[in-house]
Short mmCIF file of C-alpha atoms and ligand atoms in Angstrom, two decimals:
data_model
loop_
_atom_site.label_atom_id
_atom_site.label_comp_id
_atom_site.label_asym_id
_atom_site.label_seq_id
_atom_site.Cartn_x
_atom_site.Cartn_y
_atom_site.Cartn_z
CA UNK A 1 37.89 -20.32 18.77
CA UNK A 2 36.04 -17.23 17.62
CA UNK A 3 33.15 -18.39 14.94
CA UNK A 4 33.62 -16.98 11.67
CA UNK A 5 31.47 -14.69 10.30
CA UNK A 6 29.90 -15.75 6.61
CA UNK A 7 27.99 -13.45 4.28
CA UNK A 8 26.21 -15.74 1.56
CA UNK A 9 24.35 -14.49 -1.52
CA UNK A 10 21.74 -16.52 -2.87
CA UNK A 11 21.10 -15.17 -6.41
CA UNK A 12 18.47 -17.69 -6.88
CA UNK A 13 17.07 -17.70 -10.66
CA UNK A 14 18.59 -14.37 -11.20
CA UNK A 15 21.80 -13.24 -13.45
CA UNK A 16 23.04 -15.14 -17.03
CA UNK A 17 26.51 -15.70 -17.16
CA UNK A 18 26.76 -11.80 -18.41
CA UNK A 19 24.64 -10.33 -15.72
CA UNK A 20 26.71 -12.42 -13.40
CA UNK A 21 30.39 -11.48 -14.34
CA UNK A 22 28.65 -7.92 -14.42
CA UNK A 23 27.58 -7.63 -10.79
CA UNK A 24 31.14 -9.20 -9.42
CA UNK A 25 32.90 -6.72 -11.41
CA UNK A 26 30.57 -4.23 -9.76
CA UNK A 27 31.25 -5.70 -6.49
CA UNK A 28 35.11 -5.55 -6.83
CA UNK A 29 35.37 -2.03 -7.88
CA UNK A 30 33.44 -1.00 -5.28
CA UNK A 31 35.22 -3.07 -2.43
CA UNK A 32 38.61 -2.08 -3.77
CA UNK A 33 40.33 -4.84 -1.22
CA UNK A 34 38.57 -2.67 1.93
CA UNK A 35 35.67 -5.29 2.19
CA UNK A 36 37.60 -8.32 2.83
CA UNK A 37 40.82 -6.81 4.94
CA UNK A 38 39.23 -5.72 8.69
CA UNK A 39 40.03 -7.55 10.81
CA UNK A 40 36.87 -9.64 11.64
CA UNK A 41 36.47 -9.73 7.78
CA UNK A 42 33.65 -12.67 7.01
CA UNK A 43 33.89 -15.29 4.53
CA UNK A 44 32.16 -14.01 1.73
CA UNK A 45 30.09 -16.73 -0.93
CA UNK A 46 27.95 -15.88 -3.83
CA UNK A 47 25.62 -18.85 -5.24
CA UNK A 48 24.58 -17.77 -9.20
CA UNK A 49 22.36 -20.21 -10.79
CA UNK A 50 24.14 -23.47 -12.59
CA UNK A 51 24.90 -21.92 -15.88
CA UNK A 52 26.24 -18.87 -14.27
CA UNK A 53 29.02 -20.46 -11.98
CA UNK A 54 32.01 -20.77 -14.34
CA UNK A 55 31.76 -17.13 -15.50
CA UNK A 56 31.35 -16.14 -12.05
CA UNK A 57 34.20 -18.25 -10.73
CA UNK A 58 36.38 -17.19 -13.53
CA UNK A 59 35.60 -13.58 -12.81
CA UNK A 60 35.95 -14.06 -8.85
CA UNK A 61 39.36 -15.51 -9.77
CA UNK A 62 41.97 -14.24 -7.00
CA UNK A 63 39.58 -12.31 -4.89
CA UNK A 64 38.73 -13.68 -1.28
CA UNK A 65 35.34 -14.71 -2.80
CA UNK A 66 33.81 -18.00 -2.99
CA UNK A 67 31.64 -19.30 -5.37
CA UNK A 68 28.66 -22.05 -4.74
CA UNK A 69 26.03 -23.71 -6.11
CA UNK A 70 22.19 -23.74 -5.32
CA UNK A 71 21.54 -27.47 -5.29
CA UNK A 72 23.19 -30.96 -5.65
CA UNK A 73 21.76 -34.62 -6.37
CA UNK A 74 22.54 -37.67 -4.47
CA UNK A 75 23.36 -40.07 -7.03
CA UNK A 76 26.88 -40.10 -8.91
CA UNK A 77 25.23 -40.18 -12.74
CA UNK A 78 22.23 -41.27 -14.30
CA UNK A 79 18.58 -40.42 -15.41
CA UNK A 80 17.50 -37.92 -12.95
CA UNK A 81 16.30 -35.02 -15.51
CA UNK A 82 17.07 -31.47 -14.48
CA UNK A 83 19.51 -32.41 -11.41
CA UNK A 84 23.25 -32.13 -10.77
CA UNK A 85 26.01 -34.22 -9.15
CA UNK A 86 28.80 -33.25 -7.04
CA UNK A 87 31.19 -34.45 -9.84
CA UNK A 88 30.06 -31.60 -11.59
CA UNK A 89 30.25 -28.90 -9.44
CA UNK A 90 33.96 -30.40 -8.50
CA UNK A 91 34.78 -30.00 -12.30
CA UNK A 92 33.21 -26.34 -12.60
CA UNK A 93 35.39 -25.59 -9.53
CA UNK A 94 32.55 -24.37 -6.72
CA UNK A 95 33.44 -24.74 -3.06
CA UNK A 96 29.77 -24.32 -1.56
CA UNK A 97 26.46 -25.43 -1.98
CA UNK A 98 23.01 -24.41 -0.73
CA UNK A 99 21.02 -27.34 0.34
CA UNK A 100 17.07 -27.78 1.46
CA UNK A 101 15.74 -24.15 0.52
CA UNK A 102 12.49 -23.55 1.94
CA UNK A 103 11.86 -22.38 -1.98
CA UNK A 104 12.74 -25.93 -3.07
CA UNK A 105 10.76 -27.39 0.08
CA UNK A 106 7.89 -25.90 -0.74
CA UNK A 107 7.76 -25.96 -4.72
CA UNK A 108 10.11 -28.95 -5.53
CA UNK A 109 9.28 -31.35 -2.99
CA UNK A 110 12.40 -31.72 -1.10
CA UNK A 111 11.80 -33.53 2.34
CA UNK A 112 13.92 -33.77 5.28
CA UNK A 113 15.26 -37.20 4.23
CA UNK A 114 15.88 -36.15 0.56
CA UNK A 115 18.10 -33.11 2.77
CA UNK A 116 19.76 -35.46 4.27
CA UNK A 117 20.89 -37.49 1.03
CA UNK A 118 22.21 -33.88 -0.80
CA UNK A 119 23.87 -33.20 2.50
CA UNK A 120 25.72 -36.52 2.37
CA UNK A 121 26.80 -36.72 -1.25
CA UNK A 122 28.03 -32.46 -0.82
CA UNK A 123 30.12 -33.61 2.02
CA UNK A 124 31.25 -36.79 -0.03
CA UNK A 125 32.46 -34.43 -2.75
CA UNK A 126 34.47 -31.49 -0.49
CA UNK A 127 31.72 -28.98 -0.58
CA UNK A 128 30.51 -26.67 2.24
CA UNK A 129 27.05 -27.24 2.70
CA UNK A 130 24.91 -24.48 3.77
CA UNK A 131 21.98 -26.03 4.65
CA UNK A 132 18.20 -24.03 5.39
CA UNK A 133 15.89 -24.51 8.10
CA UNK A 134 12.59 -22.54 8.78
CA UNK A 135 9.20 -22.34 9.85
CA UNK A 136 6.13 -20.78 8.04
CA UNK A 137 3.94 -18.38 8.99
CA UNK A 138 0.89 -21.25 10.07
CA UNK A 139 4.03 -22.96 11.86
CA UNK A 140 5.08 -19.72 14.13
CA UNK A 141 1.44 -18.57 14.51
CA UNK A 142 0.81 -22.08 16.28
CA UNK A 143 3.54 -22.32 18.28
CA UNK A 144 5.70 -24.89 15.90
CA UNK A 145 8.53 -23.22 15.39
CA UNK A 146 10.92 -25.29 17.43
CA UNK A 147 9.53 -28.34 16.94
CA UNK A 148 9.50 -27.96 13.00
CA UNK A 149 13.18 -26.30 13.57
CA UNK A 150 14.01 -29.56 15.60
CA UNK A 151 12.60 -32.00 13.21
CA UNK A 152 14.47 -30.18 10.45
CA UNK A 153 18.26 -30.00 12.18
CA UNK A 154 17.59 -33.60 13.06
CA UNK A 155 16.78 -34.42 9.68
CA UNK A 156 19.11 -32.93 8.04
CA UNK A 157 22.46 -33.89 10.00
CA UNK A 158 21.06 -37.67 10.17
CA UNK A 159 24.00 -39.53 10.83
CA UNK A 160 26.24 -36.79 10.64
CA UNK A 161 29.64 -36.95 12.34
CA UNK A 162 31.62 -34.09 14.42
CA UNK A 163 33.92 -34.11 11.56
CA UNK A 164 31.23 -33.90 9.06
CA UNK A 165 30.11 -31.01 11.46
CA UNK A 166 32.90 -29.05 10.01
CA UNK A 167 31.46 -28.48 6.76
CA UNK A 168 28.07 -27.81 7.75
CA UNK A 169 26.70 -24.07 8.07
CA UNK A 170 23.26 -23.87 8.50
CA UNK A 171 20.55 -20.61 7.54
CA UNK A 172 18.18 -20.31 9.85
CA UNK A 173 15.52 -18.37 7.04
CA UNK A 174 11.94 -18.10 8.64
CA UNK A 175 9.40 -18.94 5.61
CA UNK A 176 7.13 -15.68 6.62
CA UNK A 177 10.53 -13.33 5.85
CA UNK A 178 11.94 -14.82 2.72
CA UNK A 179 11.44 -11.83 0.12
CA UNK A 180 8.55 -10.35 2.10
CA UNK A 181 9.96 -7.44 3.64
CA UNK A 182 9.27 -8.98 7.14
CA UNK A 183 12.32 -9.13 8.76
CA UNK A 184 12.22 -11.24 12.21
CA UNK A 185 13.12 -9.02 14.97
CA UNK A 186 17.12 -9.28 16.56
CA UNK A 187 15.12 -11.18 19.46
CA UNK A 188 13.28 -13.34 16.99
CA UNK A 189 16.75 -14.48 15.29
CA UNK A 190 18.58 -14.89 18.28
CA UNK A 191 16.22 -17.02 19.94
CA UNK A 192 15.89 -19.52 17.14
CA UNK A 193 19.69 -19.48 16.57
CA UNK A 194 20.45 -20.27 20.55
CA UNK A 195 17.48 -23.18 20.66
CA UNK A 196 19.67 -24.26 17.41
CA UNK A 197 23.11 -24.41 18.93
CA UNK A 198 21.27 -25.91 22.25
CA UNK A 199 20.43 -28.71 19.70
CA UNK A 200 23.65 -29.32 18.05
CA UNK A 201 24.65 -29.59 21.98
CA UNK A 202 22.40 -32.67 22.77
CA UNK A 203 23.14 -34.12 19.25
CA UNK A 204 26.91 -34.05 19.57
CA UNK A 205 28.54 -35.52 22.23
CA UNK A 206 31.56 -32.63 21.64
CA UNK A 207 31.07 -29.29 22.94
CA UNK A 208 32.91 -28.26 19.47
CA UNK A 209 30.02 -28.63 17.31
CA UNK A 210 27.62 -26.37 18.71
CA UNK A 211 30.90 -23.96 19.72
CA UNK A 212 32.21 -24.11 16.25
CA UNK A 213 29.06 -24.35 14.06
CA UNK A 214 28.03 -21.02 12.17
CA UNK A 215 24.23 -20.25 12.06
CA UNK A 216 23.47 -17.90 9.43
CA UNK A 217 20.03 -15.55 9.75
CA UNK A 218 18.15 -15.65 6.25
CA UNK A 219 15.00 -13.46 5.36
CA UNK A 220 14.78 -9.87 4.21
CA UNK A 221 18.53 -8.92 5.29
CA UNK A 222 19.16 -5.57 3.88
CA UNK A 223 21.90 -2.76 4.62
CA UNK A 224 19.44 -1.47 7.17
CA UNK A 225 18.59 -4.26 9.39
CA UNK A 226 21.71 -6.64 9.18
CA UNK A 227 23.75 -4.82 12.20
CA UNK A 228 21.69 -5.36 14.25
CA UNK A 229 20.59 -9.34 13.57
CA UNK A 230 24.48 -9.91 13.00
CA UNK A 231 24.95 -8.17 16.66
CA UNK A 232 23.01 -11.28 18.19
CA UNK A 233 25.50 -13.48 20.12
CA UNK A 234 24.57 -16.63 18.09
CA UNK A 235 23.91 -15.04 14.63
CA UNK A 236 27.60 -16.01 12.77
CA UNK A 237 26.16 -14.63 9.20
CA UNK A 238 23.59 -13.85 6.63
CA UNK A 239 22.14 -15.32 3.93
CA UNK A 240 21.02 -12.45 1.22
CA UNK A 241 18.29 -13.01 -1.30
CA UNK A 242 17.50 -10.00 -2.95
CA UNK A 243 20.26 -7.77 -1.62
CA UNK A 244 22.62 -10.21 -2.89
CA UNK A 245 21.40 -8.65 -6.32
CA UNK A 246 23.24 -5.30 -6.34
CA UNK A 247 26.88 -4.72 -4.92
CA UNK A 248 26.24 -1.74 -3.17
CA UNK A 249 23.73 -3.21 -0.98
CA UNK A 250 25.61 -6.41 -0.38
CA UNK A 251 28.61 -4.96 0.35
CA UNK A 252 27.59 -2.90 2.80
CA UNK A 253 25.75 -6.35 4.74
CA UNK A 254 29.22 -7.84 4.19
CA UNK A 255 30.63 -4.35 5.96
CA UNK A 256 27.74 -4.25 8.47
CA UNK A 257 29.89 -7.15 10.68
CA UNK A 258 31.93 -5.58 13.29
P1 LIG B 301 15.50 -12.39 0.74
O1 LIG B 301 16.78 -11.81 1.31
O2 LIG B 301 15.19 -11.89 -0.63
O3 LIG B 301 14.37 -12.30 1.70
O4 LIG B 301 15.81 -13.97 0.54
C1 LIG B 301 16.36 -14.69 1.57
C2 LIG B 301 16.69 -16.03 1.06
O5 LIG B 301 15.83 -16.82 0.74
C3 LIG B 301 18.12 -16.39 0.95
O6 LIG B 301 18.29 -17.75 0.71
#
C-alpha cells in the first residue's frame, strides 16, 4: 500500500479568525478543485491557532481540507491555565493535531514524556497526531542527531500499539531549519527519514508500521525546494511554517508532489 502523501500547514501564532477565513478563501479560488484531484493528490491539513479553528473549519466546509489544532492537554478538565483538552477540539470539530513542536520544546518545556501523554489523550479522542522530532544545530554539529532522533521516536510512541500506529504521522523538522532559511539538503532529509522508518522497524514487531507510517520533512519548505525533498523515497510530506502563510506558495508545495 502506497503511503499517502500529506501537506500540513502550521500557521503557528499567525491569522485571527478574519485573517484565517481570508487566506482559505484565497486558497480555494486559487485551487479551483485542480489541487486536490491528480491523481497522487496529498492529504492536505491546515493548523490555525485555537481561536481561529471554527472560522477556519466553517470556511473549509466541503473542500478536501482538514483542519487541526497546534496542541492538546492530557487531562480531561481542570485547572491547567492556558491548555486545551481533546473534548474541546472534538466539539470545535478538528481532525488533527500537532504535538511536541520543537517551538514548544524549547520555550514551553514540553519533554519527551509530557509528548507521550498529549500523544495518548489525541489518540484517546480520534485525532491524527502529527507529532515533531528534531535535532539542533549543537546536536547535528556533534554527531547527535540519531541518537536525540531515537530518544525522541522512542519517547514519543511509548507504549504505542500498531493500531495506535495508524494515527500517528510524524515531522521530522531539524531545529537549525525551522524559519531560518536553511533548508537540509534532499540527502540530509532522506537519511533521517530512512534511520526513522528503520526504527519504527525494530519497535514494531509488524512490517506495517514502518511500511505504512508517513514521515513528513519540516524546516524552510518553500515552492522552490519541496520537489525535490518530497522526491526522497521516505519523505511522505511536508510540514509548512511560513509558506503555509500565503496560498500561492502553499499551493504550489501541495502541487510540487508528483
Ligand atoms: P518554516 O517552514 O517556517 O521553517 O517552519 C517549519 C515548521 O516549524 C513547521 O512546523
Amino acid at each position: 500500500m502506497a503511503r499517502k502523501y500529506m501537506i500540513a500547514g502550521n500557521w503557528k501564532m499567525n491569522n485571527t479568525a478574519a485573517e484565517g477565513v481570508a487566506l482559505i478563501k484565497d486558497m480555494k479560488a486559487q485551487c479551483d478543485g485542480k489541487c486536490c484531484c491528480c491523481e497522487n493528490a496529498p492529504e492536505v491539513v491546515v493548523c490555525p491557532p485555537f481561536t481561529t479553528l471554527s472560522a477556519v473549519i466553517a470556511e473549509a466546509n466541503g473542500t478536501p481540507l482538514k483542519v487541526g489544532a497546534q496542541n492538546i492537554h492530557w487531562e480531561e478538565k481542570g485547572a491547567y491555565t492556558g491548555e486545551i483538552s481533546g473534548a474541546m477540539l472534538n466539539e470545535v470539530g478538528v481532525t488533527h493535531v500537532i504535538i511536541g513542536h520543537s517551538e514548544r520544546r524549547q520555550y514551553f518545556g514540553e519533554t519527551d514524556e509530557t509528548v507521550n501523554k498529549r500523544v495518548k489523550a489525541a489518540l484517546k479522542h480520534g485525532l491524527v497526531c502529527i507529532v515533531c522530532i528534531g535535532e539542533t544545530l549543537a546536536e547535528r554539529e556533534s554527531d547527535q542527531t540519531k541518537a536525540v532522533i531515537e530518544r525522541q521516536v522512542r519517547g514519543a510512541l511509548a507504549d504505542l500499539t500498531a493500531e495506535d500506529m495508524k494515527n500517528i504521522v510524524l515531522a521530522y523538522e531539524p531545529v537549525w531549519a525551522i524559519g531560518t532559511g536553511k533548508v537540509a539538503t534532499d540527502e540530509q532529509a532522506q537519511e533521517v527519514h530512512a534511520f526513522v522508518r528503520g526504527l519504527l522497524k525494530s519497535m514494531f514487531s509488524c512490517p506495517c508500521v514502518a511500511e505504512n507510517t508517513r514521515i513528513l520533512y519540516g524546516g524552510s519548505m518553500k515552492p522552490g525546494n519541496a520537489a525535490g525533498l518530497l522526491a526522497q523515497p521516505d519523505i511522505d510530506g511536508g510540514l509548512i511554517g511560513g509558506a503555509a502563510l500565503k496560498a500561492a506558495d502553499f499551493l504550489a508545495i501541495v502541487k510540487s508532489v508528483k
